[in-house]
Short mmCIF file of C-alpha atoms and ligand atoms in Angstrom, two decimals:
data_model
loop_
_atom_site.label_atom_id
_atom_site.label_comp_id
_atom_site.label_asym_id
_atom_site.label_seq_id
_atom_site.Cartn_x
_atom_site.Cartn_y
_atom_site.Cartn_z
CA UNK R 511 0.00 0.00 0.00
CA UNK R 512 1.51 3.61 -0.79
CA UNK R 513 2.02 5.45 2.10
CA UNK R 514 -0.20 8.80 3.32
CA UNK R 515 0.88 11.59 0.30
CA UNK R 516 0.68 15.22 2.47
CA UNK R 517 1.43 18.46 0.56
CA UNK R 518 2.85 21.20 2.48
CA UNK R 519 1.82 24.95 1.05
CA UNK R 520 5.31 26.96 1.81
CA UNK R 521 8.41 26.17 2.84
CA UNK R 522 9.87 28.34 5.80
CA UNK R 523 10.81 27.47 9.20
CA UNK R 524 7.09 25.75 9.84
CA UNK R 525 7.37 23.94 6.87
CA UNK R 526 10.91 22.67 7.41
CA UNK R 527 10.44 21.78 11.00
CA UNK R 528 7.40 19.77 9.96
CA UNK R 529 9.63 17.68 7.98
CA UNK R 530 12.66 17.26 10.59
CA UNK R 531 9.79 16.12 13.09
CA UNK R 532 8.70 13.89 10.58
CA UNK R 533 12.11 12.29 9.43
CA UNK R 534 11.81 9.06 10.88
CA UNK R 535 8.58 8.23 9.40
CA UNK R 536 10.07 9.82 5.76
CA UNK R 537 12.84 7.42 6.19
CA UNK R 538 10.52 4.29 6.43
CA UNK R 539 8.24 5.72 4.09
CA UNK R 540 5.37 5.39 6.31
CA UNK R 541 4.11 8.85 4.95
CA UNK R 542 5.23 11.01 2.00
CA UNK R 543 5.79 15.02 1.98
CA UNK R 544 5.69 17.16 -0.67
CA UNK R 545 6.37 20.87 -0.22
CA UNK R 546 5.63 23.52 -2.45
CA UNK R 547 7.26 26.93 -2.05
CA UNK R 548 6.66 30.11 -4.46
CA UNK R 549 10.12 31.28 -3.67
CA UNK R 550 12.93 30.04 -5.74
CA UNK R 551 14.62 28.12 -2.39
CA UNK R 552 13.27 27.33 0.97
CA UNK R 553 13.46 29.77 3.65
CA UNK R 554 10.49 32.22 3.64
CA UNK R 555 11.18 34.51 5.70
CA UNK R 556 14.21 33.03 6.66
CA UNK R 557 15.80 33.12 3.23
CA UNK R 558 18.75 34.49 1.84
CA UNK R 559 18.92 36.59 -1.31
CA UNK R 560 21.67 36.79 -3.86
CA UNK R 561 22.40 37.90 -7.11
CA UNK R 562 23.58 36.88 -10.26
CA UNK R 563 25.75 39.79 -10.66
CA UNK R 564 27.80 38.72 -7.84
CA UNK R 565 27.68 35.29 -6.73
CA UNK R 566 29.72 35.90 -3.05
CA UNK R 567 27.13 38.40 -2.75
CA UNK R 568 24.52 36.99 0.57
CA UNK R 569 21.99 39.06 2.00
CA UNK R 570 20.02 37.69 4.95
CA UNK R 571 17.32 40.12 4.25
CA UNK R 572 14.46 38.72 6.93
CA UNK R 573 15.38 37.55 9.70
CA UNK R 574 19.11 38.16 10.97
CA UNK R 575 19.63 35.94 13.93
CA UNK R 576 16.91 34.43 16.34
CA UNK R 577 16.75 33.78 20.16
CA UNK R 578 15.93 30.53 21.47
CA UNK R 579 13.79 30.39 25.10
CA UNK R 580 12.30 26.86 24.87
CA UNK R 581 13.98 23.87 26.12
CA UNK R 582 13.07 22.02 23.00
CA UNK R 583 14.21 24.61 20.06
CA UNK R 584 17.05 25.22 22.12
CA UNK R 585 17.91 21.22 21.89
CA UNK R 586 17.03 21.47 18.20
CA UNK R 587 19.07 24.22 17.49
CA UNK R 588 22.21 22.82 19.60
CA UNK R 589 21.73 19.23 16.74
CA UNK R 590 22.00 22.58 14.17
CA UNK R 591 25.10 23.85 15.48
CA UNK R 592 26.99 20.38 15.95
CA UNK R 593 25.82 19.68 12.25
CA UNK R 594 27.34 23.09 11.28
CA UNK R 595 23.98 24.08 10.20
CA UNK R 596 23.68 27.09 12.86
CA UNK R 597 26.46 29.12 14.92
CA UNK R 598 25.74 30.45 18.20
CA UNK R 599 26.17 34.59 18.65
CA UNK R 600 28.73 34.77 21.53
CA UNK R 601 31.35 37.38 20.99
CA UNK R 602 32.40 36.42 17.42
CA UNK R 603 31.31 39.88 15.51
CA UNK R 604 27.28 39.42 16.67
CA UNK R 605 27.38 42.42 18.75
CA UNK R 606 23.43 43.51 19.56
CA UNK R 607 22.46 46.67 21.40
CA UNK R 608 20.64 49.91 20.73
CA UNK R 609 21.48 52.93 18.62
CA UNK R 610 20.45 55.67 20.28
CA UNK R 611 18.64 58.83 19.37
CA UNK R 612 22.04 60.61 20.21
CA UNK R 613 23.90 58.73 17.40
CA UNK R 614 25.76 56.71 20.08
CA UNK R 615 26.00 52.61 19.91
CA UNK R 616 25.01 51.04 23.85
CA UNK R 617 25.70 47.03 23.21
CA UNK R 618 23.75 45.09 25.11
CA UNK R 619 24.45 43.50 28.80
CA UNK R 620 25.72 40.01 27.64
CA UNK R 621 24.28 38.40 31.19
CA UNK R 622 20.92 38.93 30.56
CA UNK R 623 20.62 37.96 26.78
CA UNK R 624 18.59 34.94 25.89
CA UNK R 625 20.84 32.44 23.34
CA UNK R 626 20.90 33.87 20.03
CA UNK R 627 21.95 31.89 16.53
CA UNK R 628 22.78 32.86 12.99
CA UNK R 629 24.39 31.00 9.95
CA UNK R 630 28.22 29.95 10.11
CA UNK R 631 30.20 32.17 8.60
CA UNK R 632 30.13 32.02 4.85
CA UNK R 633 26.64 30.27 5.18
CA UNK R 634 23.27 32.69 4.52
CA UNK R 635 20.02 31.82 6.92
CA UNK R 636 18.76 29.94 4.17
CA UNK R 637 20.96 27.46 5.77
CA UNK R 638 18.60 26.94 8.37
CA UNK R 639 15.60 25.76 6.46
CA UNK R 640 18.01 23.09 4.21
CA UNK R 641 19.38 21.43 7.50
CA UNK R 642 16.25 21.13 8.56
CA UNK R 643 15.20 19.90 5.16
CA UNK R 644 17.99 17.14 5.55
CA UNK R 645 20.78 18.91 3.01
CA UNK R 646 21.21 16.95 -0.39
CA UNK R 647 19.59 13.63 0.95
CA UNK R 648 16.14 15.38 1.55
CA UNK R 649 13.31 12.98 2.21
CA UNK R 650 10.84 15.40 1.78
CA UNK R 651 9.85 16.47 -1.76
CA UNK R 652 10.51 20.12 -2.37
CA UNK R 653 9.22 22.10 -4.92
CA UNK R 654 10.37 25.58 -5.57
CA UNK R 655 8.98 28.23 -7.92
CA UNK R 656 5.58 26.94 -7.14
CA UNK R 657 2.72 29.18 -6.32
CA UNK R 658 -0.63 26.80 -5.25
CA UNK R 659 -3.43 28.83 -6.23
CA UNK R 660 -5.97 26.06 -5.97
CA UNK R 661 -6.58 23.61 -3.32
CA UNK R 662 -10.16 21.63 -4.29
CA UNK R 663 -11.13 19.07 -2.19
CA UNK R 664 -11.99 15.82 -4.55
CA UNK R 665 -13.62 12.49 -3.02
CA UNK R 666 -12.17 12.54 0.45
CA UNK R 667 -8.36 14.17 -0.51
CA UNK R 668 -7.32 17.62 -1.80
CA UNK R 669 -6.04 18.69 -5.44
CA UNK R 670 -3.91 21.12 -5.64
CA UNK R 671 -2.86 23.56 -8.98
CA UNK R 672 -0.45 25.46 -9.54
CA UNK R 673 -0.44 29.19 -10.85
CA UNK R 674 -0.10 28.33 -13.89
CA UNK R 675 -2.54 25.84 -14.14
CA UNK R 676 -0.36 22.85 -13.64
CA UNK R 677 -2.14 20.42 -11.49
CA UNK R 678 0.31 19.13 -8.80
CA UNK R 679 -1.62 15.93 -8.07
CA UNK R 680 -3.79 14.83 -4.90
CA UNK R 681 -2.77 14.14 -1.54
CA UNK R 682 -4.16 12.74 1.64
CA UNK R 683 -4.05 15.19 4.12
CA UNK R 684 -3.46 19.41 3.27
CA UNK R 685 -0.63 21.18 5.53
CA UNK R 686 -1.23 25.09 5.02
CA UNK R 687 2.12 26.67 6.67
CA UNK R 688 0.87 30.58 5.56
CA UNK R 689 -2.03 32.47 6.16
CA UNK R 690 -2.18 33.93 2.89
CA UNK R 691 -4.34 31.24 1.60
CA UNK R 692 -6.95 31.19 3.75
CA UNK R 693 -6.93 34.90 4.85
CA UNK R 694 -8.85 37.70 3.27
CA UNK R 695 -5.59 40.05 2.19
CA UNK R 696 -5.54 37.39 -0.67
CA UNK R 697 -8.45 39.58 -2.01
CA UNK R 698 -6.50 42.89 -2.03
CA UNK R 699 -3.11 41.60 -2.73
CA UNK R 700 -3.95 38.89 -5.64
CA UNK R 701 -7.48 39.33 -6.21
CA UNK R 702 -10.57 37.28 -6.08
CA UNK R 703 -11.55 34.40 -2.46
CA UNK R 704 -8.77 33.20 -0.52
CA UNK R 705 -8.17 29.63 -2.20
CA UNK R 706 -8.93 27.35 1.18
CA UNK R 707 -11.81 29.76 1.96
CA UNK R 708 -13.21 28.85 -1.41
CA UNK R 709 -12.49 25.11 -1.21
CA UNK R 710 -14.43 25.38 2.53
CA UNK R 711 -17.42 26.60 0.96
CA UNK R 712 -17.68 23.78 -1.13
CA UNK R 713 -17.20 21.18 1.57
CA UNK R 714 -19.10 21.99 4.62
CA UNK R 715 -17.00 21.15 7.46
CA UNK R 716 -18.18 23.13 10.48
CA UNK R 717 -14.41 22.91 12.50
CA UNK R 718 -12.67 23.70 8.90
CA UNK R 719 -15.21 26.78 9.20
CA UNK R 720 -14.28 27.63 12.58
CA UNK R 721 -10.76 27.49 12.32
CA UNK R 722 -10.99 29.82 8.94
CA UNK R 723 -13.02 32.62 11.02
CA UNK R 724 -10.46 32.07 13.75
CA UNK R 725 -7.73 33.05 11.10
CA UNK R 726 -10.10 36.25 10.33
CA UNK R 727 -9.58 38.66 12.54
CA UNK R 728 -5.09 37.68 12.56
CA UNK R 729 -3.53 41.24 11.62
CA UNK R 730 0.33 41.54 10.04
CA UNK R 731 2.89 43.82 10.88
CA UNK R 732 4.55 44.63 7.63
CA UNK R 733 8.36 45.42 7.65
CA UNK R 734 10.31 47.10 4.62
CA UNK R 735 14.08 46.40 4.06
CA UNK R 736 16.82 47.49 1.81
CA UNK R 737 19.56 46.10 1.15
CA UNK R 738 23.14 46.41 -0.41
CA UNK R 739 26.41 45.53 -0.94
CA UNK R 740 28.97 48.67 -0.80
CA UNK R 741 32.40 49.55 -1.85
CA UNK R 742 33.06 51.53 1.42
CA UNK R 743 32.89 47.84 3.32
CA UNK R 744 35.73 48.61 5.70
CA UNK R 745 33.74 51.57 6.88
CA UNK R 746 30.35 49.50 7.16
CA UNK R 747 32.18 46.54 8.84
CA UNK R 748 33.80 48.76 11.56
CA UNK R 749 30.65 49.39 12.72
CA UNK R 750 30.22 48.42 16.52
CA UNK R 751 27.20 45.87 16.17
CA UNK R 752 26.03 43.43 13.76
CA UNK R 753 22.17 44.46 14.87
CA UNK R 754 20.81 47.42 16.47
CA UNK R 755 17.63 48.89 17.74
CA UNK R 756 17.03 52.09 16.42
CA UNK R 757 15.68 54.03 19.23
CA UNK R 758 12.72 56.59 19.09
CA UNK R 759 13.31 56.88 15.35
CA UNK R 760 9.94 57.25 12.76
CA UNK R 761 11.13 55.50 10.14
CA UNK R 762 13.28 52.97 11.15
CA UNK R 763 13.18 49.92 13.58
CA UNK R 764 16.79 48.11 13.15
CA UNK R 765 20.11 48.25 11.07
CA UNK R 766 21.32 44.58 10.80
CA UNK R 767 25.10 44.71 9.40
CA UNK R 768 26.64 41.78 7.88
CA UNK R 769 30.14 41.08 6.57
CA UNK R 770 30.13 38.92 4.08
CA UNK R 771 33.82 38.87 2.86
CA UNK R 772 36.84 41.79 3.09
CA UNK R 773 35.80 43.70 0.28
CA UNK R 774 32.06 43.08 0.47
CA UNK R 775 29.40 44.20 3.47
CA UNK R 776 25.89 43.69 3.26
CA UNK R 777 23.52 46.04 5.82
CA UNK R 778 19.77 45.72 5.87
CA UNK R 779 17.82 48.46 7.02
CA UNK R 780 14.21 47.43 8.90
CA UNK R 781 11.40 50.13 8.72
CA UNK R 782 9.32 50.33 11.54
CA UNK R 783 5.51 49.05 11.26
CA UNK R 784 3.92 52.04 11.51
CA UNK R 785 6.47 53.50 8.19
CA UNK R 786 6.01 49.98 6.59
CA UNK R 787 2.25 50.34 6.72
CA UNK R 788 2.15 53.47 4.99
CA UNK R 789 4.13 51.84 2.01
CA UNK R 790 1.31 49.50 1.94
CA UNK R 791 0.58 49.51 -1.48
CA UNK R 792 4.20 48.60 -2.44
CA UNK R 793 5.96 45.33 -2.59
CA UNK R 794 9.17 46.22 -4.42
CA UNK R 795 10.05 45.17 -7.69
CA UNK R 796 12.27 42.31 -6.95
CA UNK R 797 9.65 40.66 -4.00
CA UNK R 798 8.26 36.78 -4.34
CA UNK R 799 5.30 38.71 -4.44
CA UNK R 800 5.37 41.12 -6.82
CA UNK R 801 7.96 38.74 -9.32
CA UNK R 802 5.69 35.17 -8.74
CA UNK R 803 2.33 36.65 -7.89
CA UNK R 804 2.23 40.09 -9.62
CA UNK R 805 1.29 41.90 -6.75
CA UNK R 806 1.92 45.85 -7.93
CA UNK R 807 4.99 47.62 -7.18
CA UNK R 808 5.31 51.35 -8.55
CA UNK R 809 9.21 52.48 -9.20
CA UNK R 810 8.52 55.95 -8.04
CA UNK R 811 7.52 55.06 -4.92
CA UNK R 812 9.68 52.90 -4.21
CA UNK R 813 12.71 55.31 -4.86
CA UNK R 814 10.56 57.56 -2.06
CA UNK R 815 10.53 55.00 -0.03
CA UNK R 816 14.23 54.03 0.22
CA UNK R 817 15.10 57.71 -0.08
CA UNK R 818 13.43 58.30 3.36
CA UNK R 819 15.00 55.05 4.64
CA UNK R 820 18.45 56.01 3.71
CA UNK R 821 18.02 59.80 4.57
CA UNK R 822 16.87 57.91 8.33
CA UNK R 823 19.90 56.15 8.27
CA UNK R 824 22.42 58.64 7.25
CA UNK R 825 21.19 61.16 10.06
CA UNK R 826 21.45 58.35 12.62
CA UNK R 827 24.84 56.78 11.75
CA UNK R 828 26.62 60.10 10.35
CA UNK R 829 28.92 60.31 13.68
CA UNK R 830 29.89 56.65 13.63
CA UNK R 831 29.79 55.78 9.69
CA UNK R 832 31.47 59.51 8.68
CA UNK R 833 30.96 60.74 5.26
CA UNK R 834 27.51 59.64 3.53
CA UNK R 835 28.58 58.80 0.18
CA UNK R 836 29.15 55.30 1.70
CA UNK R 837 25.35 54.96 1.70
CA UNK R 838 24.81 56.80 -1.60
CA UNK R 839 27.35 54.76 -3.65
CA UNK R 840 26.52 50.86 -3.04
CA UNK R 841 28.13 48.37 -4.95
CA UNK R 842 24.61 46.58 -5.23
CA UNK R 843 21.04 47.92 -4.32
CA UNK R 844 19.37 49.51 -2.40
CA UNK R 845 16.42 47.21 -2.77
CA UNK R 846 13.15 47.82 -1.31
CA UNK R 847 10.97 44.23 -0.34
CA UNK R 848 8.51 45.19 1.75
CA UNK R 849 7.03 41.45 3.37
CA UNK R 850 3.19 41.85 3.08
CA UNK R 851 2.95 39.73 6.80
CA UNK R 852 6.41 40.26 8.69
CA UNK R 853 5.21 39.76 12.11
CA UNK R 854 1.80 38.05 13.12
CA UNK R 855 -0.26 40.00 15.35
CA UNK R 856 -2.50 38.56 18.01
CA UNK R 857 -4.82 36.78 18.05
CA UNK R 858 -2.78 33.93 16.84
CA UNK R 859 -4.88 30.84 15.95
CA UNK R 860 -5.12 29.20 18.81
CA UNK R 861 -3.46 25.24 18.77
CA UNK R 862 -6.60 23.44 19.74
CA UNK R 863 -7.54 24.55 15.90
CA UNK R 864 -4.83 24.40 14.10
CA UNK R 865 -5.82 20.43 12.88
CA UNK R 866 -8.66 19.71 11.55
CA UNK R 867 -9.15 15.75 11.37
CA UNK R 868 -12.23 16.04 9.65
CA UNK R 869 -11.37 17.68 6.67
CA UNK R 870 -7.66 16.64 6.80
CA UNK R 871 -6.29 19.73 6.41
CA UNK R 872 -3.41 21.45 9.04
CA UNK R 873 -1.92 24.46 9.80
CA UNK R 874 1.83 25.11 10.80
CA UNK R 875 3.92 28.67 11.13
CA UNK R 876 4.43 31.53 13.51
CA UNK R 877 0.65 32.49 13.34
CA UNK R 878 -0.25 29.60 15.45
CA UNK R 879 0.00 30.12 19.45
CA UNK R 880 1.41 27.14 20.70
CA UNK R 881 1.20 28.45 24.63
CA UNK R 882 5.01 29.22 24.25
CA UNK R 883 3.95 32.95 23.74
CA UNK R 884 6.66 32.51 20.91
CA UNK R 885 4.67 33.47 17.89
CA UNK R 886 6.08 35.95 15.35
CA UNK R 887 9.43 34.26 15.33
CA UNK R 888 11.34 31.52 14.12
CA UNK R 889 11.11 29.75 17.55
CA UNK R 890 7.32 30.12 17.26
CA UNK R 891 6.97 28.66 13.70
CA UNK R 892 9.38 25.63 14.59
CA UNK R 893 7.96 24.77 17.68
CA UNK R 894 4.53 25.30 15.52
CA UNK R 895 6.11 22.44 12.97
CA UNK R 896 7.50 20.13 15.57
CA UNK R 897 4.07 20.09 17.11
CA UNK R 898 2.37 19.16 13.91
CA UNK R 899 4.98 16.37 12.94
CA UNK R 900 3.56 14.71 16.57
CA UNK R 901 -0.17 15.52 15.32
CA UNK R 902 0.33 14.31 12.06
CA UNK R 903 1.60 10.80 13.24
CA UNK R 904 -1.12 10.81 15.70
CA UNK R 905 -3.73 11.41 12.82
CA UNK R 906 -2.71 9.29 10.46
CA UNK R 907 -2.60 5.43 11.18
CA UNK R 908 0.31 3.36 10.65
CA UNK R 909 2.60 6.19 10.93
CA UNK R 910 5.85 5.04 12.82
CA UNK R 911 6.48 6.93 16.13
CA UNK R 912 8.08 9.85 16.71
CA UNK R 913 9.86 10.43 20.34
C1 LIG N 583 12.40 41.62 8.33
C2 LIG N 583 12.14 40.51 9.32
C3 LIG N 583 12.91 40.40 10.48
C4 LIG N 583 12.68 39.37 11.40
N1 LIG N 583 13.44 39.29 12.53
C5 LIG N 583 13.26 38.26 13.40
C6 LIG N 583 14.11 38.08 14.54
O1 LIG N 583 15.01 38.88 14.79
N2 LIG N 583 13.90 36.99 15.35
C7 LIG N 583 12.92 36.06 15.09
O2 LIG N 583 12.80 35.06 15.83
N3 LIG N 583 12.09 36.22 14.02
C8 LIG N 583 12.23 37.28 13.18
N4 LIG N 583 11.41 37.43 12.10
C9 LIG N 583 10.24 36.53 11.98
C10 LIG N 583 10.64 35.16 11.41
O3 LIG N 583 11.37 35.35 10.22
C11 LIG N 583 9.36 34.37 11.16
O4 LIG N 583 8.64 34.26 12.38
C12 LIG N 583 9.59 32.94 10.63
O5 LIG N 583 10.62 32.90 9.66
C13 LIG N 583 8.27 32.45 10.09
O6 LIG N 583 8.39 31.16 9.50
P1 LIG N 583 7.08 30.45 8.90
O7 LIG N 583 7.50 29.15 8.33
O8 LIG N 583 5.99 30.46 9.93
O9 LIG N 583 6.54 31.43 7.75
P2 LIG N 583 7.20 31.87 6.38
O10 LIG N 583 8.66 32.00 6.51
O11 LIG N 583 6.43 33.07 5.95
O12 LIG N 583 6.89 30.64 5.40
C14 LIG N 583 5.72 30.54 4.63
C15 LIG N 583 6.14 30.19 3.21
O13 LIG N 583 4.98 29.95 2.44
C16 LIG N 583 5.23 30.40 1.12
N5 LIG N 583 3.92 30.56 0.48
C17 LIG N 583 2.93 31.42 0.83
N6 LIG N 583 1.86 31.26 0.03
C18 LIG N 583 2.19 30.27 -0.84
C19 LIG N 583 1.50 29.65 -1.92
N7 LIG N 583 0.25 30.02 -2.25
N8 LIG N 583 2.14 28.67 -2.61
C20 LIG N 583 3.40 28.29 -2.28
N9 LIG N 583 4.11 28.85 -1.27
C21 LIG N 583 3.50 29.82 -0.56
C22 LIG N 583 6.01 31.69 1.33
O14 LIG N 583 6.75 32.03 0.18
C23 LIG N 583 6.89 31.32 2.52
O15 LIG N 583 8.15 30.83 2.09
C24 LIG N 583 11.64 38.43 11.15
C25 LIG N 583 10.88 38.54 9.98
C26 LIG N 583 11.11 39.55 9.08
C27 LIG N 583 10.29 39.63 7.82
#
């Protein structure tokens, strides 16, 4: 008999934690995972951008580096750094701390930090999501460049299409590891019903309703970033941090500085949610978004919008950075990407909702509140996927066990 067949919709942190939970039963092929991701790699909002024009070039352009406060992701990410998947920020160049309004860097007091992590150096944050994965030997099926636009449930499983109309086949049991589908900015973003919402209607399942109204009222904080590589890299990479607050500043939230070789330093620059929001209607021209799922992006604003960002940063950093022409002459960039849903706002689906037996279908990712009080971070969406592995194997019969 062929095992289970479960397709995963997106392939971040959630997604990929899903599938490390459920390596064991991949292994024995007691179930089979397929994972379809709109980006071009895995990651999500843990990915890592590059660009053809220069190949060293990295930029981890979501999130930086992450803390770990649970027992268990702290365990997990402990397996990372042994398998040289993860490195753990003590002292080596991942100086945090404030930049305050006075232009003056105030690191952090290293005693009270929680544990923090980021790639190993030379590795983007995209590493995170293939170790997870399992590296070359993946188990799990992963599918890039694939946008589902059409989940349909079809005698007791779910087909699922493509954006282009390519059906990707049926499956057992639906994983759903972003809101996007099933939540109502589909209609203003992309147009037309949220996909799941739409399948729901045709199939009638009262706790499938539930947990869709449940996902209603879930708000995003939206988060702009540019990013570039610059010529003046010594004077970038003498910075004092590698991530900073910005404090009581309009525009932006953090500065996140990252050397990626001698002659080569990537910085990110984090709006705050309140600038971020009223950039709204603009993704940036080189966002999944806007390249996969032609939401609009408008050039002209989008050179407003990085003007103000960089005009923010010069005034802030002028008395540690000196002259500005190091921000006004990158080597690469600036690029606006403006994340539609950076940060999930409460209320967070609750757990007791996030599977639904009777229609088969799950739901994995930092929007779901596990009781951690870790959502809206990368601990929150891989506790969120860890969970479901155990769920999952619970659910469906014959699985093998998973500690
Ligand atoms: C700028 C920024 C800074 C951050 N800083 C921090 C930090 O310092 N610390 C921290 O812990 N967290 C931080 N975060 C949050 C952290 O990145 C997220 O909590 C975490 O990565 C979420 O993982 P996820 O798997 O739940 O969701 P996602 O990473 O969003 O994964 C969902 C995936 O689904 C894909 N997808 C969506 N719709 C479809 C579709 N229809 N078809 C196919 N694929 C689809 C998306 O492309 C995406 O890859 C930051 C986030 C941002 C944006």
């Amino acid at each position: 008999m062929s095992p289970p067949r479960v397709a995963v919709i997106g392939g971040g942190v959630a997604a990929c934690s899903l599938a490390h939970g459920l390596r064991d039963s991949l292994a024995s092929r007691a179930v089979s995972l397929h994972v379809f991701e709109m980006g071009r790699a895995s990651g999500g909002r843990a990915a890592t951008r590059g660009t053809r024009d220069d190949p060293g070039l990295r930029v981890d352009h979501g999130v930086p580096a992450f803390a770990a406060l649970t027992p268990e992701f702290g365990a997990l990410c402990e397996s990372l750094v042994a398998a040289d998947v993860l490195r753990r920020c003590d002292g080596d160049g991942s100086a945090f701390g404030v930049l305050r309004s006075s232009g003056t860097f105030e690191a952090e007091d290293a005693a009270g930090a929680p544990t923090r992590y980021r790639p190993p150096v030379g590795k983007g944050m995209n590493a995170l999501c293939d170790g997870l994965l399992g590296g070359e030997s993946t188990l799990a099926n992963f599918t890039p460049s694939t946008m589902v636009t059409k989940v349909e449930p079809v005698a007791a499983q779910w087909r699922l299409t493509s954006k282009g109309g390519v059906d990707l086949g049926t499956f057992d049991w639906l994983v759903v590891s972003s809101t996007g589908l099933a939540h109502p900015r589909w209609r203003t973003t992309f147009g037309g019903e949220p996909p799941l919402v739409e399948a729901a209607a045709a199939l009638g399942d009262t706790a499938l309703d539930a947990t869709l109204a449940a996902l209603v009222p879930l708000q995003s904080k939206p988060a702009a970033m540019l990013a570039y590589g610059s010529d003046a890299a010594a004077a970038w990479a003498s910075l004092p941090f590698f991530k900073a607050q910005v404090e009581a500043d309009p525009v932006l939230s953090r500065i996140v500085v990252q050397r990626v070789s001698q002659s080569l330093t990537a910085v990110v620059l984090h709006s705050t949610h309140e600038f971020a929001r009223s950039a709204a209607h603009v993704y940036g021209a080189t966002s999944t978004a806007a390249r996969i799922a032609g939401a609009k992006s408008d050039a002209g604003e989008e050179g407003r919008i990085l003007d103000a960002m960089l005009v923010a940063a010069e005034k802030r950093l002028g008395g540690l950075l000196g002259p500005a022409a190091a921000m006004r002459s990158p080597a690469w960039g600036p690029h606006l990407h403006r994340w539609g849903a950076a940060f999930p706002d409460a209320p967070l689906l609750p757990e007791g909702r996030a599977v639904v037996p009777s229609a088969r279908v799950a739901f994995c990712g930092d929007f779901v509140e596990g009781g951690e009080g870790r959502g809206g971070s990368v601990e929150g969406a891989a506790l969120s996927g860890l969970r479901l592995a155990k769920a999952l194997q619970r659910e469906i019969g014959g699985l093998c066990g998973a500690d």
